[in-house]
Amino acid sequence: MASSGEEARSGSPGRAGIGTEPASTADAAHLDTAEDFEVLEEEEEEEEDLSELPPLEDVGRPPAPPREGTQPSEQGGGDAPEEPEEWLDVLGGGSLKKKTLVPGRGVDTRPRKGQNVTIRLKATLEDGSVVEENPALTFTLGDCDVLQALDLCVQLLEMGETALIVSDAKYCYGAQGRSPDIPPNAALTLEVELLAAQDAPDLELLSGKEKVELANRKRERGNFFYQQADYVLAINSYDIALKVIGSSSKVDFSPEEEAELLDVKVKCLNNLAASQLKLDHYEAALKSCNLVLEHQPGNIKALFRKGKVLAQQGEYREAIPILKAALKLEPSNKTIHAELSKLVKKHADQKNVETEMYRKMLGNPSAAGTPGKCKDKLPWSIPWKWLFGATAIALGGVALSVVIAARN
């Protein structure tokens, strides 16, 4: 779980890249105000969060290679006619291709998912300009710690193999690019050499500090994907972080380490709920919020997000008191104020609609009273005084009949 792993994880996101601006400013336009409160403000609590994401730029997005392979006919030489046969179409659509430059040690030496791999990386744009060079990039294969182009292709490399990978922007930095060196929708060419592969450390044997560091790297990866609006991959990264935190341990942790692990867990759950809500997975988001509140009943972010989830489900009556509780804890929070005002109005509108529905059901849509009062004003209702008098007359008749029968 070394620092090289951290650099790798933070250095090569899947579909979009990390800009040079801090997350709290660069991504504000992509997030709802509520999300600003939930994710970005959370990161403001600890400067190491989104505001200081590791420079994923280290794993620059490889541009689609102009040199060696995107267009076999271009770089001809004596090998031009053979190039179409040398390229492996990884996904079967031409968007991600791999070509071996230096053979490796055999198929049996290919790395497996879950292993920590170390590669030498050089990334270039289509015009040949180098945007990334890393002599020893380490990451966990299959965990989406790096560019998807790398995650998909490195598992096809043999130990010692050097290969050229040509990738469309969708498997690199996507439509956003990476300021200032990688433009939007830029294809990349990656020259990769597989240097080492080894099994990841046993989670049960990690110290408290190592667990915190590993979980934080995965959480930061999720934050990156969240900023890129790739909520599925964000959820994947948060889930991995939570598995790290929740794994059993054969090592004793200090109270301080336990507190740090709990802090990371709460952040992961809060941001997991944010991602789930973005995908309209309301029940899952509600569960994530409740898990936070089990540990910290006064967690403002969890209260806010739970209220928002309930509101999305139309449960305004339940959502409003939860948001009021959050506002009581932080009276100056404008985001909670705005959300609460919106819900109060929606709840009032909902009650008006229900009232009107009851009136129509009772056949008196023009009545101004409540449904309960309308019942007394219905034309077919019988006055209670008349009913009492009729009952008395009936009882008197029965008594008279009994007296007459006795005399006879």
mmCIF file of C-alpha atoms in Angstrom:
data_model
loop_
_atom_site.group_PDB
_atom_site.id
_atom_site.type_symbol
_atom_site.label_atom_id
_atom_site.label_comp_id
_atom_site.label_asym_id
_atom_site.label_seq_id
_atom_site.Cartn_x
_atom_site.Cartn_y
_atom_site.Cartn_z
ATOM 1 C CA MET A 1 0.000 0.000 0.000
ATOM 2 C CA ALA A 2 2.902 2.229 -0.663
ATOM 3 C CA SER A 3 2.951 5.805 -1.732
ATOM 4 C CA SER A 4 3.437 4.676 -5.298
ATOM 5 C CA GLY A 5 0.025 3.031 -5.084
ATOM 6 C CA GLU A 6 -1.410 6.294 -3.912
ATOM 7 C CA GLU A 7 0.086 8.130 -6.853
ATOM 8 C CA ALA A 8 -1.301 5.586 -9.218
ATOM 9 C CA ARG A 9 -4.727 5.597 -7.771
ATOM 10 C CA SER A 10 -4.923 9.299 -7.844
ATOM 11 C CA GLY A 11 -3.287 9.589 -11.176
ATOM 12 C CA SER A 12 -5.381 7.941 -13.797
ATOM 13 C CA PRO A 13 -9.103 8.205 -13.632
ATOM 14 C CA GLY A 14 -11.378 6.369 -15.936
ATOM 15 C CA ARG A 15 -13.317 8.563 -18.261
ATOM 16 C CA ALA A 16 -12.483 12.058 -17.334
ATOM 17 C CA GLY A 17 -9.506 13.862 -16.039
ATOM 18 C CA ILE A 18 -8.730 15.938 -13.047
ATOM 19 C CA GLY A 19 -8.342 19.622 -13.758
ATOM 20 C CA THR A 20 -5.771 21.813 -12.134
ATOM 21 C CA GLU A 21 -8.396 23.724 -10.207
ATOM 22 C CA PRO A 22 -9.419 22.589 -6.735
ATOM 23 C CA ALA A 23 -12.489 20.409 -6.672
ATOM 24 C CA SER A 24 -14.410 22.928 -4.639
ATOM 25 C CA THR A 25 -14.217 25.470 -7.448
ATOM 26 C CA ALA A 26 -13.580 23.571 -10.615
ATOM 27 C CA ASP A 27 -16.547 21.265 -10.186
ATOM 28 C CA ALA A 28 -19.063 23.615 -8.670
ATOM 29 C CA ALA A 29 -20.773 24.011 -12.004
ATOM 30 C CA HIS A 30 -21.322 20.257 -12.243
ATOM 31 C CA LEU A 31 -22.875 19.827 -8.826
ATOM 32 C CA ASP A 32 -26.210 20.859 -7.429
ATOM 33 C CA THR A 33 -26.052 23.304 -4.556
ATOM 34 C CA ALA A 34 -27.095 20.402 -2.395
ATOM 35 C CA GLU A 35 -24.215 18.391 -3.693
ATOM 36 C CA ASP A 36 -21.860 21.265 -2.945
ATOM 37 C CA PHE A 37 -22.990 21.015 0.631
ATOM 38 C CA GLU A 38 -22.783 17.248 0.713
ATOM 39 C CA VAL A 39 -19.560 16.473 -1.074
ATOM 40 C CA LEU A 40 -17.481 19.595 -1.454
ATOM 41 C CA GLU A 41 -18.080 21.033 1.976
ATOM 42 C CA GLU A 42 -17.217 17.675 3.406
ATOM 43 C CA GLU A 43 -13.895 17.930 1.715
ATOM 44 C CA GLU A 44 -13.382 21.401 3.125
ATOM 45 C CA GLU A 45 -13.407 19.891 6.580
ATOM 46 C CA GLU A 46 -10.138 18.165 5.729
ATOM 47 C CA GLU A 47 -7.874 19.871 3.298
ATOM 48 C CA GLU A 48 -6.640 16.544 2.050
ATOM 49 C CA ASP A 49 -10.027 15.721 0.559
ATOM 50 C CA LEU A 50 -11.282 16.894 -2.803
ATOM 51 C CA SER A 51 -9.410 20.165 -2.482
ATOM 52 C CA GLU A 52 -6.119 18.286 -2.490
ATOM 53 C CA LEU A 53 -6.693 15.296 -4.705
ATOM 54 C CA PRO A 54 -3.381 13.728 -5.678
ATOM 55 C CA PRO A 55 -2.190 14.818 -9.119
ATOM 56 C CA LEU A 56 -3.861 12.196 -11.236
ATOM 57 C CA GLU A 57 -2.268 14.072 -14.084
ATOM 58 C CA ASP A 58 0.732 11.883 -13.347
ATOM 59 C CA VAL A 59 -1.003 9.209 -15.313
ATOM 60 C CA GLY A 60 -1.777 11.428 -18.253
ATOM 61 C CA ARG A 61 -4.413 10.301 -20.663
ATOM 62 C CA PRO A 62 -2.687 8.652 -23.568
ATOM 63 C CA PRO A 63 -3.595 10.268 -26.841
ATOM 64 C CA ALA A 64 -4.555 8.263 -29.811
ATOM 65 C CA PRO A 65 -1.202 7.656 -31.410
ATOM 66 C CA PRO A 66 -0.514 9.376 -34.641
ATOM 67 C CA ARG A 67 2.744 7.641 -34.958
ATOM 68 C CA GLU A 68 2.501 3.971 -34.763
ATOM 69 C CA GLY A 69 -0.738 2.582 -35.175
ATOM 70 C CA THR A 70 -3.886 4.514 -35.340
ATOM 71 C CA GLN A 71 -3.506 4.563 -39.082
ATOM 72 C CA PRO A 72 -1.357 1.686 -40.252
ATOM 73 C CA SER A 73 -0.967 3.171 -43.709
ATOM 74 C CA GLU A 74 0.691 6.344 -42.307
ATOM 75 C CA GLN A 75 3.764 4.928 -40.635
ATOM 76 C CA GLY A 76 4.639 2.599 -43.313
ATOM 77 C CA GLY A 77 8.241 1.673 -43.496
ATOM 78 C CA GLY A 78 8.676 -1.938 -44.362
ATOM 79 C CA ASP A 79 6.129 -2.988 -41.717
ATOM 80 C CA ALA A 80 3.155 -0.962 -42.865
ATOM 81 C CA PRO A 81 1.348 -3.851 -44.571
ATOM 82 C CA GLU A 82 1.613 -5.969 -41.386
ATOM 83 C CA GLU A 83 0.331 -3.365 -38.899
ATOM 84 C CA PRO A 84 -3.373 -4.149 -39.267
ATOM 85 C CA GLU A 85 -2.618 -7.706 -38.143
ATOM 86 C CA GLU A 86 -0.416 -6.624 -35.240
ATOM 87 C CA TRP A 87 -3.029 -4.519 -33.521
ATOM 88 C CA LEU A 88 -5.340 -6.178 -31.014
ATOM 89 C CA ASP A 89 -8.800 -4.610 -30.951
ATOM 90 C CA VAL A 90 -9.396 -4.906 -27.212
ATOM 91 C CA LEU A 91 -13.103 -4.036 -27.141
ATOM 92 C CA GLY A 92 -14.016 -4.838 -30.702
ATOM 93 C CA GLY A 93 -14.905 -1.414 -32.003
ATOM 94 C CA GLY A 94 -11.616 0.216 -32.746
ATOM 95 C CA SER A 95 -11.844 2.552 -29.752
ATOM 96 C CA LEU A 96 -9.132 0.767 -27.759
ATOM 97 C CA LYS A 97 -6.241 -1.045 -29.427
ATOM 98 C CA LYS A 98 -2.995 -2.641 -28.260
ATOM 99 C CA LYS A 99 0.183 -3.591 -30.137
ATOM 100 C CA THR A 100 3.224 -5.369 -28.726
ATOM 101 C CA LEU A 101 6.518 -3.546 -29.284
ATOM 102 C CA VAL A 102 8.761 -5.773 -27.141
ATOM 103 C CA PRO A 103 7.530 -9.322 -26.354
ATOM 104 C CA GLY A 104 7.163 -10.412 -22.748
ATOM 105 C CA ARG A 105 7.908 -13.624 -20.887
ATOM 106 C CA GLY A 106 4.779 -15.536 -21.783
ATOM 107 C CA VAL A 107 1.030 -15.560 -21.190
ATOM 108 C CA ASP A 108 1.483 -17.195 -17.794
ATOM 109 C CA THR A 109 3.171 -14.043 -16.523
ATOM 110 C CA ARG A 110 0.192 -11.772 -17.143
ATOM 111 C CA PRO A 111 -1.033 -9.969 -14.004
ATOM 112 C CA ARG A 112 -4.366 -10.764 -12.394
ATOM 113 C CA LYS A 113 -7.091 -8.438 -11.224
ATOM 114 C CA GLY A 114 -6.564 -7.405 -7.632
ATOM 115 C CA GLN A 115 -2.782 -7.481 -7.894
ATOM 116 C CA ASN A 116 -0.622 -4.397 -7.455
ATOM 117 C CA VAL A 117 1.162 -3.740 -10.741
ATOM 118 C CA THR A 118 3.974 -1.337 -11.591
ATOM 119 C CA ILE A 119 4.372 0.024 -15.106
ATOM 120 C CA ARG A 120 6.505 2.493 -17.001
ATOM 121 C CA LEU A 121 4.217 4.939 -18.773
ATOM 122 C CA LYS A 122 4.585 7.505 -21.523
ATOM 123 C CA ALA A 123 1.494 9.276 -22.858
ATOM 124 C CA THR A 124 1.312 11.408 -25.997
ATOM 125 C CA LEU A 125 -1.306 13.327 -27.929
ATOM 126 C CA GLU A 126 -2.058 12.775 -31.599
ATOM 127 C CA ASP A 127 0.355 15.552 -32.531
ATOM 128 C CA GLY A 128 3.146 13.670 -30.771
ATOM 129 C CA SER A 129 3.460 15.986 -27.763
ATOM 130 C CA VAL A 130 4.250 14.156 -24.515
ATOM 131 C CA VAL A 131 1.754 14.875 -21.729
ATOM 132 C CA GLU A 132 2.814 12.256 -19.201
ATOM 133 C CA GLU A 133 5.874 10.269 -18.252
ATOM 134 C CA ASN A 134 6.097 8.046 -15.189
ATOM 135 C CA PRO A 135 8.952 5.562 -14.752
ATOM 136 C CA ALA A 136 7.174 3.541 -12.042
ATOM 137 C CA LEU A 137 3.414 3.928 -11.723
ATOM 138 C CA THR A 138 1.861 1.482 -9.243
ATOM 139 C CA PHE A 139 -1.858 0.737 -8.913
ATOM 140 C CA THR A 140 -4.299 -2.051 -8.116
ATOM 141 C CA LEU A 141 -5.385 -3.728 -11.333
ATOM 142 C CA GLY A 142 -9.149 -3.793 -11.834
ATOM 143 C CA ASP A 143 -9.999 -1.231 -9.140
ATOM 144 C CA CYS A 144 -10.408 1.703 -11.566
ATOM 145 C CA ASP A 145 -7.499 3.435 -9.887
ATOM 146 C CA VAL A 146 -6.158 4.652 -13.233
ATOM 147 C CA LEU A 147 -7.338 5.411 -16.762
ATOM 148 C CA GLN A 148 -9.741 2.826 -18.047
ATOM 149 C CA ALA A 149 -7.487 2.352 -21.051
ATOM 150 C CA LEU A 150 -4.722 1.238 -18.685
ATOM 151 C CA ASP A 151 -6.967 -0.817 -16.439
ATOM 152 C CA LEU A 152 -8.299 -2.759 -19.424
ATOM 153 C CA CYS A 153 -5.030 -3.258 -21.299
ATOM 154 C CA VAL A 154 -2.411 -3.842 -18.610
ATOM 155 C CA GLN A 155 -4.032 -7.146 -17.715
ATOM 156 C CA LEU A 156 -3.244 -8.251 -21.293
ATOM 157 C CA LEU A 157 0.474 -7.507 -20.932
ATOM 158 C CA GLU A 158 3.098 -10.140 -20.209
ATOM 159 C CA MET A 159 5.831 -9.456 -17.698
ATOM 160 C CA GLY A 160 8.552 -7.405 -19.358
ATOM 161 C CA GLU A 161 6.373 -6.631 -22.382
ATOM 162 C CA THR A 162 6.342 -3.142 -23.857
ATOM 163 C CA ALA A 163 3.187 -2.264 -25.738
ATOM 164 C CA LEU A 164 1.562 0.644 -27.484
ATOM 165 C CA ILE A 165 -2.038 1.416 -26.500
ATOM 166 C CA VAL A 166 -4.204 3.691 -28.637
ATOM 167 C CA SER A 167 -7.371 4.875 -26.892
ATOM 168 C CA ASP A 168 -10.318 7.106 -27.702
ATOM 169 C CA ALA A 169 -11.032 9.901 -25.256
ATOM 170 C CA LYS A 170 -13.870 7.983 -23.592
ATOM 171 C CA TYR A 171 -11.353 5.620 -21.952
ATOM 172 C CA CYS A 172 -9.008 8.477 -21.051
ATOM 173 C CA TYR A 173 -9.905 12.012 -20.008
ATOM 174 C CA GLY A 174 -13.194 12.186 -21.861
ATOM 175 C CA ALA A 175 -15.067 15.299 -22.905
ATOM 176 C CA GLN A 176 -13.506 17.434 -20.191
ATOM 177 C CA GLY A 177 -9.870 16.728 -20.946
ATOM 178 C CA ARG A 178 -7.225 17.747 -18.445
ATOM 179 C CA SER A 179 -6.269 21.368 -18.190
ATOM 180 C CA PRO A 180 -3.945 22.669 -19.402
ATOM 181 C CA ASP A 181 -2.203 19.981 -21.446
ATOM 182 C CA ILE A 182 -4.927 17.565 -22.612
ATOM 183 C CA PRO A 183 -7.776 19.114 -24.641
ATOM 184 C CA PRO A 184 -11.377 17.840 -24.476
ATOM 185 C CA ASN A 185 -12.158 14.656 -26.393
ATOM 186 C CA ALA A 186 -8.471 13.956 -26.953
ATOM 187 C CA ALA A 187 -7.371 10.474 -27.985
ATOM 188 C CA LEU A 188 -4.148 9.298 -26.382
ATOM 189 C CA THR A 189 -1.309 6.964 -27.229
ATOM 190 C CA LEU A 190 0.217 5.138 -24.270
ATOM 191 C CA GLU A 191 3.525 3.382 -24.315
ATOM 192 C CA VAL A 192 3.497 0.944 -21.405
ATOM 193 C CA GLU A 193 6.005 -1.525 -20.029
ATOM 194 C CA LEU A 194 4.957 -4.012 -17.351
ATOM 195 C CA LEU A 195 7.667 -3.960 -14.694
ATOM 196 C CA ALA A 196 6.205 -5.904 -11.765
ATOM 197 C CA ALA A 197 3.079 -7.547 -10.381
ATOM 198 C CA GLN A 198 2.444 -8.875 -6.913
ATOM 199 C CA ASP A 199 -0.490 -9.807 -4.745
ATOM 200 C CA ALA A 200 -1.959 -6.968 -2.746
ATOM 201 C CA PRO A 201 -1.229 -7.025 0.993
ATOM 202 C CA ASP A 202 -3.591 -8.979 3.231
ATOM 203 C CA LEU A 203 -6.122 -6.509 4.630
ATOM 204 C CA GLU A 204 -6.164 -8.389 7.921
ATOM 205 C CA LEU A 205 -2.488 -7.622 8.443
ATOM 206 C CA LEU A 206 -2.609 -3.912 7.654
ATOM 207 C CA SER A 207 -1.910 -1.499 10.469
ATOM 208 C CA GLY A 208 -4.482 1.120 11.336
ATOM 209 C CA LYS A 209 -2.483 3.795 9.522
ATOM 210 C CA GLU A 210 -2.156 1.639 6.387
ATOM 211 C CA LYS A 211 -5.876 0.939 6.363
ATOM 212 C CA VAL A 212 -6.696 4.621 6.688
ATOM 213 C CA GLU A 213 -4.321 5.506 3.845
ATOM 214 C CA LEU A 214 -5.672 2.806 1.527
ATOM 215 C CA ALA A 215 -9.325 3.641 2.263
ATOM 216 C CA ASN A 216 -8.640 7.328 1.704
ATOM 217 C CA ARG A 217 -7.038 6.649 -1.678
ATOM 218 C CA LYS A 218 -10.096 4.699 -2.784
ATOM 219 C CA ARG A 219 -12.413 7.397 -1.410
ATOM 220 C CA GLU A 220 -10.524 10.123 -3.248
ATOM 221 C CA ARG A 221 -10.838 8.047 -6.394
ATOM 222 C CA GLY A 222 -14.591 7.993 -5.858
ATOM 223 C CA ASN A 223 -14.567 11.747 -5.374
ATOM 224 C CA PHE A 224 -12.799 12.128 -8.709
ATOM 225 C CA PHE A 225 -15.394 10.031 -10.514
ATOM 226 C CA TYR A 226 -18.180 11.936 -8.764
ATOM 227 C CA GLN A 227 -16.760 15.210 -10.074
ATOM 228 C CA GLN A 228 -16.715 13.703 -13.552
ATOM 229 C CA ALA A 229 -20.394 12.708 -13.188
ATOM 230 C CA ASP A 230 -19.438 9.025 -13.474
ATOM 231 C CA TYR A 231 -21.525 7.959 -10.511
ATOM 232 C CA VAL A 232 -21.324 4.220 -11.183
ATOM 233 C CA LEU A 233 -17.532 4.238 -10.908
ATOM 234 C CA ALA A 234 -17.777 6.590 -7.924
ATOM 235 C CA ILE A 235 -19.987 4.061 -6.142
ATOM 236 C CA ASN A 236 -17.505 1.307 -7.031
ATOM 237 C CA SER A 237 -14.626 3.227 -5.447
ATOM 238 C CA TYR A 238 -16.596 4.115 -2.302
ATOM 239 C CA ASP A 239 -17.652 0.470 -1.938
ATOM 240 C CA ILE A 240 -14.021 -0.667 -2.157
ATOM 241 C CA ALA A 241 -13.032 1.868 0.497
ATOM 242 C CA LEU A 242 -15.818 0.667 2.790
ATOM 243 C CA LYS A 243 -14.728 -2.951 2.311
ATOM 244 C CA VAL A 244 -11.212 -1.993 3.324
ATOM 245 C CA ILE A 245 -12.502 -0.281 6.464
ATOM 246 C CA GLY A 246 -14.893 -3.091 7.332
ATOM 247 C CA SER A 247 -12.436 -5.937 6.796
ATOM 248 C CA SER A 248 -11.467 -7.960 9.828
ATOM 249 C CA SER A 249 -8.063 -7.345 11.348
ATOM 250 C CA LYS A 250 -5.456 -9.329 13.226
ATOM 251 C CA VAL A 251 -3.784 -6.111 14.308
ATOM 252 C CA ASP A 252 -4.822 -3.981 17.260
ATOM 253 C CA PHE A 253 -5.659 -0.360 16.455
ATOM 254 C CA SER A 254 -5.190 2.605 18.733
ATOM 255 C CA PRO A 255 -8.231 4.709 19.698
ATOM 256 C CA GLU A 256 -6.924 7.439 17.379
ATOM 257 C CA GLU A 257 -6.731 5.006 14.443
ATOM 258 C CA GLU A 258 -10.230 3.730 15.193
ATOM 259 C CA ALA A 259 -11.491 7.309 15.134
ATOM 260 C CA GLU A 260 -9.746 7.973 11.815
ATOM 261 C CA LEU A 261 -11.260 4.857 10.256
ATOM 262 C CA LEU A 262 -14.709 5.907 11.444
ATOM 263 C CA ASP A 263 -14.195 9.360 9.973
ATOM 264 C CA VAL A 264 -13.272 7.911 6.572
ATOM 265 C CA LYS A 265 -16.218 5.510 6.756
ATOM 266 C CA VAL A 266 -18.653 8.349 7.415
ATOM 267 C CA LYS A 267 -17.282 10.356 4.502
ATOM 268 C CA CYS A 268 -17.536 7.374 2.176
ATOM 269 C CA LEU A 269 -21.125 6.678 3.209
ATOM 270 C CA ASN A 270 -22.137 10.318 2.799
ATOM 271 C CA ASN A 271 -20.633 10.515 -0.680
ATOM 272 C CA LEU A 272 -21.975 7.088 -1.539
ATOM 273 C CA ALA A 273 -25.449 8.390 -0.741
ATOM 274 C CA ALA A 274 -24.778 11.398 -2.971
ATOM 275 C CA SER A 275 -23.863 9.143 -5.883
ATOM 276 C CA GLN A 276 -26.804 6.818 -5.300
ATOM 277 C CA LEU A 277 -29.183 9.750 -5.250
ATOM 278 C CA LYS A 278 -27.779 10.953 -8.570
ATOM 279 C CA LEU A 279 -28.740 7.583 -10.044
ATOM 280 C CA ASP A 280 -32.207 7.682 -8.387
ATOM 281 C CA HIS A 281 -31.299 4.723 -6.182
ATOM 282 C CA TYR A 282 -33.361 6.133 -3.330
ATOM 283 C CA GLU A 283 -33.580 3.088 -1.084
ATOM 284 C CA ALA A 284 -29.828 2.514 -1.274
ATOM 285 C CA ALA A 285 -29.156 6.193 -0.582
ATOM 286 C CA LEU A 286 -31.490 6.129 2.413
ATOM 287 C CA LYS A 287 -29.671 3.091 3.785
ATOM 288 C CA SER A 288 -26.306 4.852 3.412
ATOM 289 C CA CYS A 289 -27.612 7.899 5.272
ATOM 290 C CA ASN A 290 -29.033 5.775 8.077
ATOM 291 C CA LEU A 291 -25.693 4.004 8.495
ATOM 292 C CA VAL A 292 -24.020 7.372 9.010
ATOM 293 C CA LEU A 293 -26.653 8.443 11.519
ATOM 294 C CA GLU A 294 -26.172 5.223 13.472
ATOM 295 C CA HIS A 295 -22.625 6.359 14.165
ATOM 296 C CA GLN A 296 -23.259 10.101 14.284
ATOM 297 C CA PRO A 297 -26.927 11.033 14.915
ATOM 298 C CA GLY A 298 -26.060 14.699 14.558
ATOM 299 C CA ASN A 299 -24.215 14.423 11.231
ATOM 300 C CA ILE A 300 -25.532 17.406 9.292
ATOM 301 C CA LYS A 301 -24.663 16.040 5.887
ATOM 302 C CA ALA A 302 -26.397 12.729 6.520
ATOM 303 C CA LEU A 303 -29.475 14.516 7.863
ATOM 304 C CA PHE A 304 -29.544 16.816 4.862
ATOM 305 C CA ARG A 305 -29.165 13.974 2.374
ATOM 306 C CA LYS A 306 -31.732 11.799 4.128
ATOM 307 C CA GLY A 307 -34.201 14.672 3.984
ATOM 308 C CA LYS A 308 -33.479 15.118 0.316
ATOM 309 C CA VAL A 309 -33.921 11.411 -0.393
ATOM 310 C CA LEU A 310 -37.289 11.384 1.381
ATOM 311 C CA ALA A 311 -38.302 14.494 -0.511
ATOM 312 C CA GLN A 312 -37.455 12.815 -3.810
ATOM 313 C CA GLN A 313 -39.787 10.000 -2.763
ATOM 314 C CA GLY A 314 -42.559 12.495 -2.027
ATOM 315 C CA GLU A 315 -42.342 11.943 1.740
ATOM 316 C CA TYR A 316 -42.446 15.649 2.584
ATOM 317 C CA ARG A 317 -44.019 15.125 6.023
ATOM 318 C CA GLU A 318 -41.023 13.007 7.081
ATOM 319 C CA ALA A 319 -38.397 15.039 5.237
ATOM 320 C CA ILE A 320 -39.261 18.439 6.733
ATOM 321 C CA PRO A 321 -38.503 17.648 10.414
ATOM 322 C CA ILE A 322 -35.211 16.015 9.394
ATOM 323 C CA LEU A 323 -34.138 19.123 7.509
ATOM 324 C CA LYS A 324 -35.251 21.265 10.428
ATOM 325 C CA ALA A 325 -32.996 19.204 12.687
ATOM 326 C CA ALA A 326 -30.094 19.773 10.306
ATOM 327 C CA LEU A 327 -30.832 23.497 10.161
ATOM 328 C CA LYS A 328 -30.941 23.685 13.939
ATOM 329 C CA LEU A 329 -27.408 22.301 14.007
ATOM 330 C CA GLU A 330 -26.220 24.783 11.378
ATOM 331 C CA PRO A 331 -28.650 27.745 11.221
ATOM 332 C CA SER A 332 -26.558 29.719 8.745
ATOM 333 C CA ASN A 333 -26.448 27.032 6.057
ATOM 334 C CA LYS A 334 -28.122 28.533 2.993
ATOM 335 C CA THR A 335 -28.398 25.217 1.171
ATOM 336 C CA ILE A 336 -30.482 23.685 3.952
ATOM 337 C CA HIS A 337 -32.595 26.848 4.135
ATOM 338 C CA ALA A 338 -33.315 26.677 0.410
ATOM 339 C CA GLU A 339 -34.134 22.972 0.441
ATOM 340 C CA LEU A 340 -36.371 23.314 3.485
ATOM 341 C CA SER A 341 -38.289 26.256 1.993
ATOM 342 C CA LYS A 342 -38.811 24.288 -1.192
ATOM 343 C CA LEU A 343 -40.127 21.271 0.708
ATOM 344 C CA VAL A 344 -42.480 23.325 2.879
ATOM 345 C CA LYS A 345 -44.052 24.773 -0.238
ATOM 346 C CA LYS A 346 -44.317 21.375 -1.898
ATOM 347 C CA HIS A 347 -45.878 19.928 1.245
ATOM 348 C CA ALA A 348 -48.480 22.726 1.352
ATOM 349 C CA ASP A 349 -49.311 22.123 -2.300
ATOM 350 C CA GLN A 350 -49.576 18.417 -1.607
ATOM 351 C CA LYS A 351 -52.034 19.008 1.254
ATOM 352 C CA ASN A 352 -54.162 21.282 -0.932
ATOM 353 C CA VAL A 353 -54.350 18.619 -3.595
ATOM 354 C CA GLU A 354 -55.354 15.994 -1.027
ATOM 355 C CA THR A 355 -58.021 18.261 0.428
ATOM 356 C CA GLU A 356 -59.505 18.889 -2.979
ATOM 357 C CA MET A 357 -59.469 15.184 -3.705
ATOM 358 C CA TYR A 358 -61.419 14.447 -0.503
ATOM 359 C CA ARG A 359 -64.000 17.057 -1.407
ATOM 360 C CA LYS A 360 -64.549 15.523 -4.797
ATOM 361 C CA MET A 361 -64.823 12.052 -3.290
ATOM 362 C CA LEU A 362 -67.524 13.300 -0.919
ATOM 363 C CA GLY A 363 -69.469 14.873 -3.751
ATOM 364 C CA ASN A 364 -69.207 18.474 -2.577
ATOM 365 C CA PRO A 365 -66.273 20.075 -4.437
ATOM 366 C CA SER A 366 -67.497 23.616 -3.785
ATOM 367 C CA ALA A 367 -67.595 23.297 0.004
ATOM 368 C CA ALA A 368 -65.019 25.382 1.796
ATOM 369 C CA GLY A 369 -64.672 23.305 4.932
ATOM 370 C CA THR A 370 -62.561 20.269 5.681
ATOM 371 C CA PRO A 371 -63.667 16.814 4.551
ATOM 372 C CA GLY A 372 -64.907 16.078 8.077
ATOM 373 C CA LYS A 373 -67.153 19.145 8.134
ATOM 374 C CA CYS A 374 -68.564 18.404 4.725
ATOM 375 C CA LYS A 375 -70.306 15.323 6.035
ATOM 376 C CA ASP A 376 -72.635 17.423 8.214
ATOM 377 C CA LYS A 377 -73.690 19.520 5.237
ATOM 378 C CA LEU A 378 -74.623 16.754 2.844
ATOM 379 C CA PRO A 379 -78.196 17.067 1.482
ATOM 380 C CA TRP A 380 -79.077 13.491 2.390
ATOM 381 C CA SER A 381 -78.054 13.790 6.082
ATOM 382 C CA ILE A 382 -80.890 13.392 8.704
ATOM 383 C CA PRO A 383 -81.195 15.967 11.550
ATOM 384 C CA TRP A 384 -80.467 14.322 14.868
ATOM 385 C CA LYS A 385 -83.459 15.963 16.588
ATOM 386 C CA TRP A 386 -85.891 14.463 14.082
ATOM 387 C CA LEU A 387 -84.247 11.078 14.490
ATOM 388 C CA PHE A 388 -84.565 11.273 18.308
ATOM 389 C CA GLY A 389 -88.262 12.173 18.108
ATOM 390 C CA ALA A 390 -89.057 9.362 15.730
ATOM 391 C CA THR A 391 -87.320 6.888 18.005
ATOM 392 C CA ALA A 392 -89.339 8.085 21.030
ATOM 393 C CA ILE A 393 -92.656 7.703 19.170
ATOM 394 C CA ALA A 394 -91.715 4.204 18.076
ATOM 395 C CA LEU A 395 -90.872 3.179 21.643
ATOM 396 C CA GLY A 396 -94.136 4.645 22.941
ATOM 397 C CA GLY A 397 -96.125 2.657 20.383
ATOM 398 C CA VAL A 398 -94.456 -0.553 21.444
ATOM 399 C CA ALA A 399 -95.228 0.132 25.121
ATOM 400 C CA LEU A 400 -98.913 0.862 24.367
ATOM 401 C CA SER A 401 -99.220 -2.387 22.444
ATOM 402 C CA VAL A 402 -97.851 -4.304 25.412
ATOM 403 C CA VAL A 403 -100.385 -2.702 27.834
ATOM 404 C CA ILE A 404 -103.329 -3.503 25.544
ATOM 405 C CA ALA A 405 -102.226 -7.073 25.129
ATOM 406 C CA ALA A 406 -101.978 -7.476 28.905
ATOM 407 C CA ARG A 407 -105.506 -6.244 29.474
ATOM 408 C CA ASN A 408 -106.920 -8.642 26.945
#
